[in-house]
CSV table of N, CA and C in Angstrom, one decimal:
chain,number,residue,atom,x,y,z
A,1,MET,N,104.2,89.4,94.8
A,1,MET,CA,104.5,90.2,95.7
A,1,MET,C,105.4,90.4,97.0
A,2,PRO,N,106.1,91.5,96.2
A,2,PRO,CA,107.4,91.4,97.7
A,2,PRO,C,107.1,91.8,99.0
A,3,ILE,N,106.3,92.1,99.3
A,3,ILE,CA,106.1,92.7,100.9
A,3,ILE,C,105.9,91.0,101.7
A,4,ILE,N,106.3,90.6,102.6
A,4,ILE,CA,106.6,89.2,103.3
A,4,ILE,C,105.8,89.9,104.6
A,5,SER,N,105.7,91.0,104.7
A,5,SER,CA,105.5,91.3,105.9
A,5,SER,C,105.0,93.3,106.3
A,6,VAL,N,104.2,93.5,107.4
A,6,VAL,CA,104.2,95.3,107.7
A,6,VAL,C,103.0,94.9,109.4
A,7,HIS,N,104.1,95.7,109.9
A,7,HIS,CA,103.2,96.2,111.7
A,7,HIS,C,103.8,97.6,111.6
A,8,LYS,N,102.8,97.9,112.4
A,8,LYS,CA,101.9,98.9,112.7
A,8,LYS,C,101.9,98.7,114.5
A,9,ASP,N,103.0,99.9,114.9
A,9,ASP,CA,103.3,99.8,116.2
A,9,ASP,C,102.6,100.8,116.8
A,10,PRO,N,101.7,101.2,116.9
A,10,PRO,CA,101.7,101.9,118.0
A,10,PRO,C,102.3,102.5,119.6
A,11,ASP,N,102.8,101.7,120.0
A,11,ASP,CA,103.8,101.7,120.7
A,11,ASP,C,105.1,102.2,120.7
A,12,THR,N,105.5,102.1,119.7
A,12,THR,CA,106.8,102.9,119.0
A,12,THR,C,106.4,104.5,118.2
A,13,LEU,N,106.1,104.4,117.4
A,13,LEU,CA,105.1,105.0,116.8
A,13,LEU,C,105.7,104.6,115.6
A,14,THR,N,105.8,103.4,114.9
A,14,THR,CA,106.8,102.5,113.7
A,14,THR,C,105.0,102.4,112.8
A,15,LEU,N,106.0,101.9,111.3
A,15,LEU,CA,104.6,101.9,110.9
A,15,LEU,C,106.3,100.1,109.1
A,16,THR,N,106.1,99.9,110.0
A,16,THR,CA,107.2,98.2,108.9
A,16,THR,C,107.2,97.2,107.6
A,17,PHE,N,107.7,97.4,106.7
A,17,PHE,CA,107.5,97.2,105.5
A,17,PHE,C,108.7,97.0,105.4
A,18,VAL,N,108.5,95.0,105.5
A,18,VAL,CA,109.6,93.9,104.8
A,18,VAL,C,109.3,93.4,103.6
A,19,ALA,N,110.1,93.5,102.4
A,19,ALA,CA,110.0,92.6,101.2
A,19,ALA,C,110.3,92.8,100.9
A,20,GLU,N,111.4,90.9,100.4
A,20,GLU,CA,112.3,90.9,99.2
A,20,GLU,C,112.2,90.9,98.1
A,21,PHE,N,112.9,90.7,97.2
A,21,PHE,CA,113.5,90.6,95.9
A,21,PHE,C,114.5,90.4,95.1
A,22,PRO,N,114.5,89.5,94.4
A,22,PRO,CA,115.1,88.3,93.8
A,22,PRO,C,116.3,89.6,93.3
A,23,ALA,N,117.1,90.3,93.2
A,23,ALA,CA,118.1,91.4,92.7
A,23,ALA,C,119.0,91.3,94.3
A,24,ALA,N,120.9,91.7,93.1
A,24,ALA,CA,121.2,91.8,94.7
A,24,ALA,C,121.4,93.2,95.7
A,25,VAL,N,121.4,93.5,96.2
A,25,VAL,CA,121.9,94.5,97.3
A,25,VAL,C,121.4,95.9,96.3
A,26,GLU,N,122.5,95.9,95.6
A,26,GLU,CA,123.3,97.0,94.9
A,26,GLU,C,122.2,97.5,93.6
A,27,ARG,N,121.5,96.3,92.9
A,27,ARG,CA,120.2,96.8,92.2
A,27,ARG,C,119.1,97.5,92.3
A,28,ILE,N,118.7,96.9,94.5
A,28,ILE,CA,117.7,96.7,95.0
A,28,ILE,C,118.1,98.9,95.2
A,29,TRP,N,119.6,98.9,95.8
A,29,TRP,CA,119.9,100.0,95.3
A,29,TRP,C,119.6,101.3,95.0
A,30,ARG,N,119.6,100.9,93.8
A,30,ARG,CA,119.5,102.0,92.6
A,30,ARG,C,117.9,102.1,92.4
A,31,VAL,N,117.1,101.2,92.9
A,31,VAL,CA,115.4,101.7,92.4
A,31,VAL,C,115.5,103.2,94.1
A,32,TRP,N,116.4,103.4,94.7
A,32,TRP,CA,115.9,104.5,95.2
A,32,TRP,C,117.2,105.8,95.2
A,33,GLU,N,118.1,105.7,94.3
A,33,GLU,CA,119.2,106.0,94.3
A,33,GLU,C,118.6,106.9,92.7
A,34,ASP,N,118.3,106.3,91.6
A,34,ASP,CA,118.1,106.6,90.1
A,34,ASP,C,116.5,107.6,90.7
A,35,PRO,N,116.3,108.7,90.3
A,35,PRO,CA,114.9,109.0,90.2
A,35,PRO,C,113.9,108.7,88.8
A,36,ARG,N,114.4,108.1,87.9
A,36,ARG,CA,113.4,107.6,87.2
A,36,ARG,C,113.2,106.3,87.0
A,37,GLN,N,113.8,106.1,88.3
A,37,GLN,CA,113.6,104.4,88.2
A,37,GLN,C,112.1,104.5,89.8
A,38,LEU,N,113.2,105.2,90.8
A,38,LEU,CA,111.8,105.8,91.3
A,38,LEU,C,110.5,106.2,91.2
A,39,GLU,N,110.6,107.6,90.4
A,39,GLU,CA,109.2,107.6,89.6
A,39,GLU,C,107.6,106.6,88.8
A,40,ARG,N,108.8,105.8,88.7
A,40,ARG,CA,108.9,104.3,88.3
A,40,ARG,C,107.6,103.5,89.9
A,41,TRP,N,108.4,103.7,90.3
A,41,TRP,CA,107.3,102.7,91.8
A,41,TRP,C,106.9,103.2,93.1
A,42,TRP,N,107.6,105.2,93.2
A,42,TRP,CA,107.0,105.6,94.3
A,42,TRP,C,105.9,106.2,94.2
A,43,GLY,N,105.0,105.9,94.9
A,43,GLY,CA,103.4,106.2,95.4
A,43,GLY,C,103.0,105.0,94.3
A,44,PRO,N,101.3,104.2,94.3
A,44,PRO,CA,100.7,103.0,93.7
A,44,PRO,C,100.4,104.0,92.7
A,45,PRO,N,99.7,103.1,91.6
A,45,PRO,CA,99.8,103.6,90.9
A,45,PRO,C,98.2,103.8,90.0
A,46,THR,N,97.2,104.4,90.8
A,46,THR,CA,96.9,105.6,90.9
A,46,THR,C,97.3,106.5,91.1
A,47,TRP,N,98.4,107.0,92.4
A,47,TRP,CA,98.8,108.1,92.5
A,47,TRP,C,100.8,107.9,91.7
A,48,PRO,N,101.3,108.7,90.6
A,48,PRO,CA,102.6,108.0,90.0
A,48,PRO,C,103.6,109.7,90.6
A,49,ALA,N,104.5,109.3,91.0
A,49,ALA,CA,105.1,110.0,91.9
A,49,ALA,C,105.8,110.9,89.9
A,50,THR,N,106.3,111.8,90.2
A,50,THR,CA,107.6,113.0,89.9
A,50,THR,C,108.1,113.5,90.3
A,51,PHE,N,109.7,112.7,89.3
A,51,PHE,CA,110.6,113.8,90.9
A,51,PHE,C,111.0,115.1,89.6
A,52,GLU,N,111.3,115.8,90.3
A,52,GLU,CA,111.4,117.0,89.8
A,52,GLU,C,113.2,117.4,90.5
A,53,GLN,N,113.4,117.4,91.3
A,53,GLN,CA,114.9,117.4,92.2
A,53,GLN,C,114.6,116.2,92.6
A,54,HIS,N,116.4,115.0,92.7
A,54,HIS,CA,116.3,114.1,93.7
A,54,HIS,C,118.0,114.4,94.1
A,55,ASP,N,118.4,114.9,94.6
A,55,ASP,CA,119.4,114.9,95.3
A,55,ASP,C,120.3,114.6,96.8
A,56,PHE,N,120.4,113.4,95.8
A,56,PHE,CA,120.7,111.8,96.7
A,56,PHE,C,122.8,112.2,97.5
A,57,THR,N,122.3,113.0,97.8
A,57,THR,CA,122.9,113.1,98.6
A,57,THR,C,122.9,112.9,100.8
A,58,VAL,N,123.9,113.4,101.6
A,58,VAL,CA,123.5,113.9,102.7
A,58,VAL,C,123.1,114.8,102.6
A,59,GLY,N,121.6,115.7,103.1
A,59,GLY,CA,121.8,117.0,103.7
A,59,GLY,C,120.5,117.4,102.3
A,60,GLY,N,120.9,116.6,101.4
A,60,GLY,CA,120.4,116.4,100.0
A,60,GLY,C,118.8,116.4,99.9
A,61,ARG,N,118.5,117.5,98.8
A,61,ARG,CA,116.3,117.5,99.1
A,61,ARG,C,115.8,116.9,97.9
A,62,SER,N,114.8,116.7,97.5
A,62,SER,CA,113.9,115.7,96.2
A,62,SER,C,113.3,116.3,96.6
A,63,ARG,N,112.7,117.0,95.7
A,63,ARG,CA,110.9,117.6,95.4
A,63,ARG,C,109.8,116.6,94.3
A,64,TYR,N,109.0,116.1,94.3
A,64,TYR,CA,107.9,115.0,93.9
A,64,TYR,C,106.2,116.3,94.1
A,65,HIS,N,106.1,115.8,92.6
A,65,HIS,CA,104.5,115.6,92.7
A,65,HIS,C,103.8,114.1,92.8
A,66,MET,N,102.7,113.9,93.2
A,66,MET,CA,102.3,112.8,92.7
A,66,MET,C,100.7,112.9,92.2
A,67,THR,N,100.3,112.5,90.6
A,67,THR,CA,99.3,112.6,89.8
A,67,THR,C,98.7,111.8,90.0
A,68,GLY,N,96.6,112.3,90.6
A,68,GLY,CA,95.5,111.4,91.0
A,68,GLY,C,94.8,110.8,90.0
A,69,PRO,N,94.0,109.4,89.5
A,69,PRO,CA,93.4,109.5,88.2
A,69,PRO,C,93.2,111.1,88.1
A,70,ASP,N,92.0,111.9,89.2
A,70,ASP,CA,91.5,112.9,88.5
A,70,ASP,C,92.7,114.7,87.5
A,71,GLY,N,94.0,113.7,87.8
A,71,GLY,CA,94.6,114.9,87.6
A,71,GLY,C,95.2,115.6,88.8
A,72,GLY,N,94.2,115.8,90.3
A,72,GLY,CA,94.8,116.4,91.7
A,72,GLY,C,96.6,116.5,92.0
A,73,ARG,N,97.2,116.9,92.3
A,73,ARG,CA,98.5,116.8,92.2
A,73,ARG,C,99.6,116.9,93.9
A,74,SER,N,99.6,115.7,94.6
A,74,SER,CA,99.7,116.1,95.7
A,74,SER,C,101.2,116.6,95.9
A,75,ASN,N,101.6,118.1,96.5
A,75,ASN,CA,103.4,118.2,96.4
A,75,ASN,C,104.1,117.5,97.6
A,76,ALA,N,105.4,117.2,97.6
A,76,ALA,CA,106.0,116.4,98.4
A,76,ALA,C,106.8,117.0,98.4
A,77,TRP,N,108.1,116.7,99.4
A,77,TRP,CA,109.6,116.9,99.6
A,77,TRP,C,110.2,115.4,100.0
A,78,TRP,N,111.9,115.8,99.7
A,78,TRP,CA,112.1,114.8,101.1
A,78,TRP,C,113.5,115.5,101.8
A,79,ARG,N,114.0,115.5,102.2
A,79,ARG,CA,115.7,115.5,102.9
A,79,ARG,C,115.7,114.5,103.2
A,80,ILE,N,116.9,114.1,102.5
A,80,ILE,CA,118.1,113.0,103.1
A,80,ILE,C,118.6,113.1,103.9
A,81,THR,N,119.0,112.3,105.0
A,81,THR,CA,119.7,112.3,106.2
A,81,THR,C,121.0,111.8,106.3
A,82,ALA,N,121.1,110.3,106.0
A,82,ALA,CA,121.9,109.3,105.6
A,82,ALA,C,121.8,108.6,104.7
A,83,ILE,N,123.1,108.5,104.9
A,83,ILE,CA,122.8,107.0,103.4
A,83,ILE,C,124.7,106.6,103.7
A,84,ASP,N,124.8,105.2,103.7
A,84,ASP,CA,125.7,103.9,104.1
A,84,ASP,C,125.5,103.3,102.4
A,85,ALA,N,126.0,103.5,102.2
A,85,ALA,CA,125.6,102.7,100.0
A,85,ALA,C,126.0,101.7,100.5
A,86,PRO,N,125.6,100.7,99.8
A,86,PRO,CA,123.9,100.5,99.5
A,86,PRO,C,123.2,99.7,99.8
A,87,HIS,N,123.8,100.0,101.6
A,87,HIS,CA,122.7,99.2,102.8
A,87,HIS,C,121.6,100.0,103.7
A,88,ARG,N,122.0,101.7,103.8
A,88,ARG,CA,120.7,102.1,105.0
A,88,ARG,C,121.1,103.5,103.5
A,89,LEU,N,119.7,103.8,104.2
A,89,LEU,CA,118.6,105.5,103.4
A,89,LEU,C,118.0,106.4,104.9
A,90,GLU,N,118.6,106.7,105.2
A,90,GLU,CA,117.4,107.7,106.4
A,90,GLU,C,117.2,109.1,105.5
A,91,PHE,N,115.6,109.1,105.1
A,91,PHE,CA,115.2,110.6,105.2
A,91,PHE,C,113.9,111.3,105.4
A,92,ASP,N,114.1,112.4,105.7
A,92,ASP,CA,112.3,113.3,105.8
A,92,ASP,C,111.4,112.9,105.1
A,93,ASP,N,110.4,112.9,105.3
A,93,ASP,CA,108.8,113.1,104.0
A,93,ASP,C,108.1,113.6,104.1
A,94,GLY,N,107.4,114.0,103.6
A,94,GLY,CA,106.5,115.2,103.8
A,94,GLY,C,106.0,115.6,102.7
A,95,PHE,N,104.8,116.8,103.0
A,95,PHE,CA,103.8,117.6,102.2
A,95,PHE,C,104.3,118.8,101.6
A,96,ALA,N,104.0,119.0,100.8
A,96,ALA,CA,105.2,120.3,99.9
A,96,ALA,C,104.2,121.2,99.9
A,97,ASP,N,104.8,122.6,100.2
A,97,ASP,CA,103.5,123.8,99.5
A,97,ASP,C,103.5,123.7,97.8
A,98,ASP,N,103.2,124.7,96.5
A,98,ASP,CA,103.4,124.8,95.5
A,98,ASP,C,104.4,124.9,95.9
A,99,ASN,N,105.8,125.6,96.1
A,99,ASN,CA,106.8,126.0,95.7
A,99,ASN,C,107.6,124.6,96.2
A,100,GLY,N,106.9,123.8,96.4
A,100,GLY,CA,108.4,122.8,97.2
A,100,GLY,C,108.4,122.8,98.2
A,101,GLU,N,108.4,123.8,98.8
A,101,GLU,CA,108.6,123.6,100.3
A,101,GLU,C,107.7,123.0,101.6
A,102,PRO,N,108.4,123.0,102.7
A,102,PRO,CA,107.4,121.8,103.8
A,102,PRO,C,106.0,122.3,103.5
A,103,ALA,N,105.4,121.7,103.9
A,103,ALA,CA,103.9,122.8,104.1
A,103,ALA,C,103.4,123.0,105.2
A,104,PRO,N,103.3,123.6,105.8
A,104,PRO,CA,102.6,123.9,107.5
A,104,PRO,C,102.1,123.6,108.1
A,105,GLY,N,102.3,123.0,109.3
A,105,GLY,CA,100.7,122.6,109.4
A,105,GLY,C,100.9,121.3,109.2
A,106,MET,N,101.3,120.4,107.7
A,106,MET,CA,100.9,119.1,107.4
A,106,MET,C,102.4,117.7,108.0
A,107,PRO,N,102.0,116.7,108.1
A,107,PRO,CA,102.4,115.8,109.0
A,107,PRO,C,104.3,115.2,107.8
A,108,SER,N,105.2,115.3,108.3
A,108,SER,CA,105.8,114.1,107.5
A,108,SER,C,106.6,113.6,109.0
A,109,VAL,N,107.6,112.0,108.0
A,109,VAL,CA,107.8,110.9,108.9
A,109,VAL,C,109.5,111.0,108.7
A,110,HIS,N,110.0,110.0,109.1
A,110,HIS,CA,110.8,109.8,108.9
A,110,HIS,C,111.3,108.7,108.4
A,111,CYS,N,111.8,107.9,107.4
A,111,CYS,CA,112.2,106.8,107.0
A,111,CYS,C,113.4,106.4,107.1
A,112,VAL,N,113.3,105.0,107.5
A,112,VAL,CA,115.4,104.4,107.8
A,112,VAL,C,115.0,103.3,106.5
A,113,VAL,N,115.8,103.2,105.7
A,113,VAL,CA,115.4,101.8,104.7
A,113,VAL,C,116.4,101.1,105.1
A,114,THR,N,116.6,99.8,105.2
A,114,THR,CA,118.3,98.6,105.3
A,114,THR,C,117.9,97.7,104.3
A,115,LEU,N,119.4,97.5,103.8
A,115,LEU,CA,118.9,96.4,102.2
A,115,LEU,C,119.7,95.6,102.8
A,116,GLU,N,119.7,94.6,102.7
A,116,GLU,CA,119.9,93.1,103.3
A,116,GLU,C,120.3,91.7,102.5
A,117,PRO,N,121.6,91.2,102.1
A,117,PRO,CA,121.5,90.4,100.9
A,117,PRO,C,121.0,89.0,101.6
A,118,THR,N,120.3,88.6,101.4
A,118,THR,CA,119.7,86.6,101.9
A,118,THR,C,120.5,85.8,100.8
A,119,ARG,N,120.2,84.6,100.6
A,119,ARG,CA,120.0,84.0,99.6
A,119,ARG,C,120.1,83.9,98.4
A,120,SER,N,118.6,84.7,98.3
A,120,SER,CA,117.7,84.6,96.7
A,120,SER,C,117.7,85.7,96.7
A,121,GLY,N,118.6,86.8,97.0
A,121,GLY,CA,118.2,88.6,97.4
A,121,GLY,C,118.5,89.4,97.7
A,122,THR,N,117.2,90.2,97.8
A,122,THR,CA,117.9,91.1,99.0
A,122,THR,C,116.5,90.8,99.8
A,123,ARG,N,117.0,91.5,101.5
A,123,ARG,CA,115.5,92.2,102.2
A,123,ARG,C,115.3,93.7,102.2
A,124,MET,N,114.4,93.9,102.1
A,124,MET,CA,114.4,95.7,102.1
A,124,MET,C,113.2,95.7,103.7
A,125,THR,N,114.1,96.5,104.0
A,125,THR,CA,113.3,97.0,105.3
A,125,THR,C,113.4,98.3,105.8
A,126,THR,N,111.8,99.0,105.7
A,126,THR,CA,111.7,100.0,105.5
A,126,THR,C,110.4,99.9,106.5
A,127,VAL,N,110.8,101.7,107.4
A,127,VAL,CA,110.0,101.7,108.9
A,127,VAL,C,110.3,103.4,108.8
A,128,SER,N,109.4,103.1,109.1
A,128,SER,CA,108.2,105.0,108.4
A,128,SER,C,108.2,105.8,110.6
A,129,HIS,N,109.0,106.7,111.0
A,129,HIS,CA,108.3,106.6,112.1
A,129,HIS,C,107.6,108.2,112.8
A,130,PHE,N,106.9,108.2,113.0
A,130,PHE,CA,105.6,108.9,113.3
A,130,PHE,C,105.9,109.9,114.6
A,131,ALA,N,105.8,111.2,114.7
A,131,ALA,CA,106.0,112.3,115.9
A,131,ALA,C,104.8,111.7,116.6
A,132,ASP,N,103.8,110.9,116.6
A,132,ASP,CA,103.2,111.0,118.0
A,132,ASP,C,102.5,110.3,117.5
A,133,THR,N,101.1,109.8,118.2
A,133,THR,CA,99.9,108.6,118.3
A,133,THR,C,99.2,110.4,117.1
A,134,GLU,N,98.4,111.0,117.4
A,134,GLU,CA,97.9,111.5,116.3
A,134,GLU,C,98.0,111.5,114.6
A,135,GLN,N,98.8,112.0,114.9
A,135,GLN,CA,100.5,111.9,113.2
A,135,GLN,C,100.4,110.8,112.9
A,136,MET,N,100.5,110.0,113.6
A,136,MET,CA,100.3,108.2,113.0
A,136,MET,C,98.7,107.9,112.7
A,137,GLU,N,97.5,107.7,113.3
A,137,GLU,CA,97.1,108.1,113.1
A,137,GLU,C,95.9,109.2,111.7
A,138,GLN,N,96.9,110.1,112.0
A,138,GLN,CA,96.0,110.8,110.4
A,138,GLN,C,96.8,110.5,108.5
A,139,LEU,N,98.5,110.0,109.1
A,139,LEU,CA,98.3,109.5,108.0
A,139,LEU,C,98.1,108.0,107.6
A,140,LEU,N,97.7,107.0,108.1
A,140,LEU,CA,97.4,105.9,108.3
A,140,LEU,C,95.4,105.4,107.7
A,141,SER,N,94.9,107.1,108.1
A,141,SER,CA,93.3,107.4,107.7
A,141,SER,C,93.3,107.8,106.2
A,142,MET,N,95.1,108.5,105.8
A,142,MET,CA,94.8,108.8,105.0
A,142,MET,C,94.9,107.9,103.2
A,143,GLY,N,95.4,106.6,104.0
A,143,GLY,CA,96.2,105.1,103.2
A,143,GLY,C,97.2,105.4,103.4
A,144,MET,N,98.2,106.2,104.1
A,144,MET,CA,99.6,105.2,103.8
A,144,MET,C,100.0,104.1,103.7
A,145,GLU,N,99.6,103.2,104.4
A,145,GLU,CA,99.9,101.5,104.6
A,145,GLU,C,99.3,100.9,103.0
A,146,GLU,N,98.4,100.9,102.8
A,146,GLU,CA,97.9,101.0,101.5
A,146,GLU,C,98.5,101.2,100.7
A,147,GLY,N,99.0,102.2,100.4
A,147,GLY,CA,100.0,102.9,99.0
A,147,GLY,C,101.4,102.7,99.1
A,148,MET,N,101.8,102.6,100.9
A,148,MET,CA,103.0,101.8,100.1
A,148,MET,C,103.1,100.3,99.8
A,149,ARG,N,102.2,100.3,100.7
A,149,ARG,CA,101.6,98.6,100.0
A,149,ARG,C,102.1,98.0,98.3
A,150,GLU,N,101.1,99.3,97.8
A,150,GLU,CA,101.0,99.2,96.5
A,150,GLU,C,102.3,99.8,95.6
A,151,ALA,N,102.4,100.7,96.1
A,151,ALA,CA,104.3,101.1,95.7
A,151,ALA,C,105.3,100.0,94.8
A,152,MET,N,104.8,99.5,97.2
A,152,MET,CA,106.6,98.4,96.5
A,152,MET,C,106.2,97.5,95.6
A,153,SER,N,104.9,96.9,95.2
A,153,SER,CA,104.5,95.8,94.7
A,153,SER,C,105.1,96.8,93.7
A,154,GLN,N,105.3,97.6,93.3
A,154,GLN,CA,106.1,97.9,91.2
A,154,GLN,C,107.4,97.2,91.3
A,155,ILE,N,108.1,96.7,92.7
A,155,ILE,CA,109.4,97.5,92.3
A,155,ILE,C,109.9,96.1,91.2
A,156,ASP,N,108.9,94.9,91.8
A,156,ASP,CA,109.2,94.0,91.0
A,156,ASP,C,109.8,93.8,89.8
A,157,ARG,N,108.9,95.0,88.8
A,157,ARG,CA,108.9,95.2,87.2
A,157,ARG,C,110.0,96.0,86.9
A,158,LEU,N,110.9,96.5,88.2
A,158,LEU,CA,111.5,96.6,87.8
A,158,LEU,C,113.0,96.3,87.7
A,159,LEU,N,112.8,95.5,88.1
A,159,LEU,CA,113.9,94.2,87.9
A,159,LEU,C,114.3,93.1,86.8
A,160,ILE,N,113.5,93.2,86.2
A,160,ILE,CA,113.1,92.4,85.0
A,160,ILE,C,114.6,93.2,84.2
A,161,PRO,N,115.0,92.9,83.4
A,161,PRO,CA,116.2,93.0,82.9
A,161,PRO,C,116.4,94.6,81.8
A,162,THR,N,115.6,94.4,80.9
A,162,THR,CA,115.1,95.3,80.0
A,162,THR,C,114.0,96.3,80.7
A,163,ALA,N,113.7,96.5,81.5
A,163,ALA,CA,112.8,97.5,82.5
A,163,ALA,C,113.1,98.8,83.4
A,164,GLY,N,115.0,98.3,83.4
A,164,GLY,CA,115.8,99.0,83.9
A,164,GLY,C,116.7,99.2,84.1
């Protein structure tokens, strides 16, 4: 399991995941940059993601949906707000309507991903910033922490040379 820590901080309205991988920073960057690789880990195994659009540039948008075990679909979006390749990525992530646009009244979070080299590979720190306590509690009650744990645990298999 690549996750080494998870920290919920209601004072700063953040949820932080720290994971380590036995691969170079540039390789871990590609699991964010390449939509086909992103699809193989973004979302827990029972709710895999399909990216219809992934404009990986500052100001770019991504549209994706996650498909549940019963075939149900949850639409979502990203808006890339900052890129410092291959070390930092920032994006807003939220629920979408049927047209892929931000769903009115649904929460979104601001995510900051940093990649740092370590002796054995890369440390990836992912911090989700919430607008307020109510939003943080809502998303945590929807399973955000567990879903991210399960999702990130799938990255290791992408690092096998024949996997991607």
